[in-house]
Short mmCIF file of C-alpha atoms in Angstrom, two decimals:
data_model
loop_
_atom_site.label_atom_id
_atom_site.label_comp_id
_atom_site.label_asym_id
_atom_site.label_seq_id
_atom_site.Cartn_x
_atom_site.Cartn_y
_atom_site.Cartn_z
CA MET A 271 172.66 -24.02 31.93
CA LEU A 272 170.19 -21.85 30.25
CA PRO A 273 168.75 -18.99 32.08
CA ALA A 274 164.89 -19.23 31.37
CA LYS A 275 164.82 -15.41 31.87
CA ASN A 276 167.29 -14.43 29.15
CA LEU A 277 166.59 -17.63 26.83
CA PRO A 278 163.50 -15.88 24.81
CA ALA A 279 166.23 -12.88 23.82
CA GLU A 280 168.78 -15.17 22.62
CA ASN A 281 169.59 -15.49 18.81
CA PRO A 282 169.98 -19.02 18.10
CA ARG A 283 171.95 -18.44 14.68
CA ILE A 284 174.90 -16.70 16.91
CA SER A 285 174.04 -17.49 20.29
CA PRO A 286 177.26 -19.58 21.38
CA TRP A 287 174.99 -21.64 24.19
CA LEU A 288 172.23 -22.23 21.29
CA ILE A 289 174.33 -23.16 18.32
CA ARG A 290 174.26 -26.89 17.56
CA THR A 291 175.46 -29.26 14.96
CA GLU A 292 173.58 -31.98 12.95
CA ALA A 293 175.38 -34.65 14.83
CA GLU A 294 173.81 -32.81 18.07
CA LYS A 295 170.63 -35.13 18.08
CA PRO A 296 168.97 -35.68 20.28
CA LEU A 297 169.68 -32.60 22.31
CA SER A 298 167.87 -31.66 25.72
CA TYR A 299 168.48 -28.10 27.07
CA GLN A 300 168.85 -27.26 30.61
CA LEU A 301 166.67 -24.55 32.13
CA LEU A 302 167.84 -22.55 35.04
CA THR A 303 164.82 -20.48 36.97
CA SER A 304 163.41 -20.15 40.51
CA ASN A 305 160.31 -18.26 38.72
CA VAL A 306 157.42 -20.40 37.58
CA ARG A 307 156.56 -17.28 35.25
CA GLU A 308 159.61 -17.48 33.30
CA LEU A 309 158.84 -20.89 32.32
CA ALA A 310 156.09 -20.22 29.48
CA PRO A 311 158.10 -17.85 27.09
CA ALA A 312 161.42 -20.38 27.76
CA VAL A 313 159.90 -23.43 26.77
CA ASP A 314 158.10 -22.02 23.84
CA ALA A 315 161.52 -20.61 22.59
CA LEU A 316 163.31 -24.44 23.34
CA HIS A 317 159.93 -25.69 21.00
CA LYS A 318 161.38 -23.33 18.10
CA LEU A 319 164.58 -24.98 18.54
CA GLN A 320 163.37 -28.13 18.35
CA ALA A 321 164.59 -29.38 21.31
CA ASP A 322 164.35 -33.10 22.27
CA ALA A 323 164.02 -33.01 25.77
CA ILE A 324 164.04 -30.22 28.44
CA ASP A 325 165.98 -30.35 31.59
CA LEU A 326 165.38 -28.46 35.01
CA ASN A 327 168.19 -28.15 37.11
CA MET A 328 167.68 -27.93 40.71
CA GLY A 329 171.06 -29.06 41.79
CA CYS A 330 173.65 -26.81 40.90
CA PRO A 331 174.95 -25.44 44.58
CA ALA A 332 177.18 -22.47 43.20
CA PRO A 333 176.68 -19.11 45.74
CA ALA A 334 175.51 -17.10 42.39
CA VAL A 335 173.07 -19.51 41.32
CA GLY A 336 171.43 -19.77 45.03
CA LYS A 337 171.12 -16.18 45.41
CA LEU A 338 168.96 -15.89 42.20
CA GLY A 339 166.67 -18.76 44.20
CA ALA A 340 167.54 -21.28 41.90
CA GLY A 341 169.80 -24.73 41.40
CA PHE A 342 169.87 -26.71 44.50
CA ARG A 343 167.90 -23.56 46.27
CA LEU A 344 164.90 -25.46 45.02
CA MET A 345 165.67 -28.66 47.05
CA GLU A 346 165.31 -26.42 49.86
CA GLN A 347 162.16 -24.83 48.76
CA PRO A 348 160.10 -27.82 47.47
CA ASP A 349 156.93 -26.11 47.14
CA THR A 350 158.46 -23.86 44.48
CA ALA A 351 159.90 -26.64 42.64
CA ARG A 352 157.04 -28.59 42.54
CA SER A 353 155.18 -25.29 41.05
CA ILE A 354 158.29 -24.91 38.45
CA VAL A 355 157.60 -28.89 37.40
CA ALA A 356 153.93 -28.58 37.17
CA GLU A 357 154.06 -25.32 34.63
CA ALA A 358 156.74 -26.92 32.49
CA ARG A 359 155.21 -30.34 32.27
CA HIS A 360 151.92 -28.52 31.39
CA ARG A 361 153.85 -26.37 28.61
CA THR A 362 155.37 -29.28 27.04
CA THR A 363 154.76 -32.73 26.00
CA LEU A 364 158.90 -33.35 25.17
CA PRO A 365 160.49 -35.50 27.66
CA LEU A 366 160.93 -33.41 30.85
CA THR A 367 163.71 -34.46 33.06
CA VAL A 368 165.30 -32.79 36.72
CA LYS A 369 169.22 -32.73 37.95
CA ILE A 370 169.32 -32.85 41.53
CA ARG A 371 172.05 -33.89 44.45
CA LEU A 372 171.42 -35.80 47.35
CA GLY A 373 170.64 -32.62 49.91
CA ALA A 374 172.25 -30.65 52.01
CA GLU A 375 172.85 -33.59 54.24
CA LEU A 376 172.06 -37.15 54.45
CA ASP A 377 168.46 -37.14 55.13
CA GLU A 378 166.85 -40.17 53.33
CA ALA A 379 162.91 -39.31 54.04
CA LYS A 380 163.52 -35.76 52.90
CA LEU A 381 165.45 -37.03 49.78
CA LYS A 382 162.54 -39.64 49.12
CA SER A 383 159.84 -37.04 49.65
CA PHE A 384 161.26 -34.67 46.88
CA CYS A 385 162.25 -37.27 44.48
CA THR A 386 158.76 -38.53 44.37
CA MET A 387 156.92 -35.10 44.49
CA LEU A 388 158.95 -34.70 41.36
CA GLN A 389 157.85 -38.11 39.75
CA ASP A 390 154.39 -37.26 40.97
CA GLU A 391 154.40 -34.07 38.85
CA GLY A 392 155.28 -35.73 35.69
CA ILE A 393 159.00 -36.06 35.21
CA ASP A 394 160.25 -38.75 32.80
CA MET A 395 163.64 -39.09 34.29
CA LEU A 396 165.77 -38.23 37.24
CA SER A 397 169.59 -37.52 37.27
CA VAL A 398 171.30 -37.51 40.48
CA HIS A 399 174.35 -35.98 41.66
CA ALA A 400 175.86 -38.19 44.02
CA ARG A 401 177.28 -35.67 46.66
CA LEU A 402 175.74 -33.34 48.95
CA LYS A 403 175.59 -29.33 48.22
CA ASN A 404 178.79 -28.37 49.96
CA GLU A 405 180.84 -31.76 49.17
CA SER A 406 183.56 -31.04 46.84
CA PHE A 407 184.79 -32.80 44.19
CA ALA A 408 187.69 -34.60 46.13
CA ARG A 409 185.07 -36.12 48.08
CA LYS A 410 184.40 -39.75 46.87
CA PRO A 411 180.66 -39.84 45.28
CA ARG A 412 178.09 -41.64 47.31
CA TRP A 413 177.05 -44.15 44.56
CA GLU A 414 175.26 -46.16 47.35
CA TRP A 415 172.44 -43.93 47.48
CA ILE A 416 171.77 -43.73 44.22
CA ALA A 417 170.35 -47.23 44.65
CA LYS A 418 168.02 -45.86 47.33
CA VAL A 419 166.76 -43.41 44.63
CA LYS A 420 166.20 -46.17 42.11
CA GLU A 421 163.94 -47.97 45.01
CA TRP A 422 161.47 -45.28 44.96
CA MET A 423 161.23 -44.07 41.50
CA ARG A 424 159.31 -45.75 38.81
CA VAL A 425 160.87 -43.54 36.00
CA PRO A 426 164.71 -43.66 34.95
CA VAL A 427 167.38 -42.64 37.06
CA ILE A 428 170.62 -41.19 35.71
CA VAL A 429 173.76 -41.27 38.26
CA ASN A 430 176.60 -38.57 37.93
CA GLY A 431 179.72 -37.63 39.78
CA GLY A 432 183.35 -39.15 39.80
CA ILE A 433 183.34 -41.20 36.43
CA PHE A 434 186.80 -40.59 34.53
CA THR A 435 187.29 -44.02 33.00
CA VAL A 436 185.41 -46.92 32.03
CA GLN A 437 185.93 -48.67 34.84
CA ASP A 438 184.62 -45.88 37.12
CA ALA A 439 181.72 -46.09 34.85
CA GLU A 440 181.35 -49.84 35.35
CA ASN A 441 181.44 -49.60 39.06
CA CYS A 442 179.15 -46.82 39.42
CA LEU A 443 176.55 -48.77 37.59
CA HIS A 444 177.00 -51.68 39.56
CA VAL A 445 176.82 -49.94 43.08
CA SER A 446 174.21 -47.55 42.01
CA GLY A 447 172.15 -49.77 39.85
CA ALA A 448 171.41 -46.73 38.05
CA ASP A 449 169.63 -46.82 34.42
CA GLY A 450 172.41 -45.05 32.94
CA LEU A 451 175.36 -42.37 33.69
CA MET A 452 176.18 -39.06 32.98
CA LEU A 453 179.46 -37.31 32.46
CA GLY A 454 180.62 -33.97 33.61
CA ARG A 455 184.32 -33.26 34.39
CA GLY A 456 185.49 -36.89 33.01
CA ALA A 457 184.13 -36.08 29.58
CA VAL A 458 185.98 -32.19 29.80
CA ILE A 459 189.36 -33.83 30.49
CA LYS A 460 188.55 -37.10 27.96
CA PRO A 461 185.86 -36.26 25.71
CA TRP A 462 186.55 -39.42 23.77
CA LEU A 463 185.19 -41.25 26.97
CA PHE A 464 181.76 -41.57 25.84
CA ALA A 465 182.96 -43.63 22.95
CA ASP A 466 184.61 -45.78 25.22
CA ILE A 467 182.29 -46.50 27.64
CA ALA A 468 179.45 -47.02 24.80
CA ARG A 469 181.71 -49.72 23.17
CA ASP A 470 182.93 -51.06 26.19
CA ILE A 471 179.80 -51.18 28.61
CA TYR A 472 177.21 -50.87 26.17
CA GLY A 473 178.64 -53.04 23.18
CA SER A 474 178.13 -50.21 20.77
CA SER A 475 179.89 -50.58 17.38
CA LEU A 476 180.99 -47.03 17.47
CA ALA A 477 184.83 -46.81 16.46
CA ARG A 478 187.16 -43.82 17.58
CA SER A 479 190.02 -42.67 15.95
CA ALA A 480 193.67 -42.59 17.78
CA VAL A 481 193.64 -39.32 20.15
CA SER A 482 196.20 -36.56 19.64
CA LEU A 483 195.95 -34.76 22.75
CA PRO A 484 197.36 -31.60 21.08
CA ALA A 485 195.24 -31.59 17.74
CA MET A 486 192.33 -31.85 20.17
CA TYR A 487 193.46 -28.86 22.01
CA CYS A 488 193.94 -27.05 18.91
CA LYS A 489 190.22 -28.16 17.54
CA PHE A 490 189.14 -26.88 20.82
CA VAL A 491 190.41 -23.33 20.14
CA ASP A 492 189.73 -23.39 16.24
CA LEU A 493 185.83 -24.27 17.50
CA LEU A 494 186.10 -21.41 20.19
CA SER A 495 187.06 -18.81 17.36
CA GLU A 496 184.08 -20.23 15.38
CA PHE A 497 181.38 -20.30 17.90
CA PHE A 498 182.16 -17.79 20.56
CA PRO A 499 182.40 -14.17 20.49
CA PRO A 500 185.81 -12.69 20.64
CA GLU A 501 185.35 -11.35 24.18
CA ARG A 502 184.44 -14.81 25.68
CA ARG A 503 186.94 -17.04 23.91
CA LEU A 504 189.87 -16.88 26.14
CA GLY A 505 187.71 -17.34 29.52
CA ARG A 506 186.12 -20.16 28.31
CA LEU A 507 190.01 -21.69 27.22
CA LYS A 508 191.31 -20.91 30.70
CA GLU A 509 188.44 -22.84 31.82
CA PHE A 510 188.87 -25.85 29.44
CA THR A 511 192.37 -26.15 30.20
CA HIS A 512 192.22 -26.34 33.82
CA TYR A 513 190.48 -29.64 33.01
CA PHE A 514 192.43 -31.04 29.74
CA ALA A 515 195.62 -30.56 31.53
CA LYS A 516 195.04 -33.52 33.70
CA ASN A 517 195.93 -35.37 30.76
CA TYR A 518 199.51 -35.02 31.42
CA LYS A 519 201.57 -35.61 34.15
CA PHE A 520 202.96 -32.28 34.53
CA GLY A 521 199.58 -30.63 33.20
CA HIS A 522 200.01 -28.28 35.77
CA ARG A 523 202.57 -26.27 34.43
CA LEU A 524 200.41 -25.85 31.00
CA ALA A 525 197.47 -25.04 32.99
CA MET A 526 199.45 -22.10 34.97
CA ARG A 527 200.75 -20.88 31.84
CA VAL A 528 197.48 -20.69 29.68
CA GLN A 529 196.02 -19.09 32.69
CA SER A 530 198.48 -16.17 32.63
CA SER A 531 198.13 -15.65 28.78
CA PRO A 532 196.86 -12.06 27.65
CA THR A 533 195.18 -13.52 24.44
CA VAL A 534 194.35 -16.67 22.83
CA ASP A 535 197.04 -16.24 20.67
CA ALA A 536 199.52 -16.18 23.23
CA VAL A 537 197.73 -19.73 24.43
CA ARG A 538 198.21 -21.12 21.07
CA ASP A 539 202.20 -20.42 21.54
CA ARG A 540 202.65 -21.53 24.90
CA ALA A 541 200.45 -24.34 24.48
CA ALA A 542 202.66 -25.45 21.23
CA LEU A 543 205.79 -25.35 23.38
CA PHE A 544 204.40 -27.13 26.21
CA PHE A 545 203.22 -30.08 23.57
CA GLU A 546 206.78 -30.24 22.31
CA ARG A 547 208.51 -30.39 25.44
CA ASN A 548 205.63 -33.24 26.01
CA ARG A 549 205.65 -35.53 23.24
CA GLU A 550 205.79 -38.73 25.14
CA ASN A 551 202.15 -38.03 26.72
CA SER A 552 200.79 -36.62 23.70
#
């Protein structure tokens, strides 16, 4: 998520949120805002960045985001949401998409009204996280509700939530009837999941090399050092490790050791020791 208020001041040459590689194309940038006046300069900045699409976040349930009136709060303020989408649509001819959740509670009429409003204001695609606002990740996603959304919409509908394996992806598409998939935590745990789904479900000829978990982890640390400022590296590494460690039977030990590490170098040393002791899973 890119806060629309801060985006125009970001330097794309050094900002870890804006740096992109040649391989990252097409690339959509997700904006977070509750203020329609922030859209014009933010969209202009994205045009200068040669964005391929623009997404508006109306689904994040985080309390800090809610206090700003953004994310999921916009689903509770449909008039504000409408004005934001209308302004974004006015400011760009790029594909315009929106990310939402199912709602605060299961209310079919309310959800339909919000989704069709977004469509009427000109969005090109809708992504839906198949959980309610306060439902934890432990709760099984309600993929069947995406099938309802599909019935209401003329634009493509993308399903998000609970996709960690190719089998999950197949089941999700079967139940939801969605036009595509959005991966979240599953892709952080297993970054190669994109390639597996593309090959096994969509018939892509894309081949991936054998996965070495230690090598992948070390590569991530190297990329952090290359693209992130020193003060942001350790926190981001701890966050990533929380998910990546789930690839190991006793991954909680890796996560705990990294969480207590005072420096990135300490993380490297502790991770190397863990990988050495868990070769059978690497």
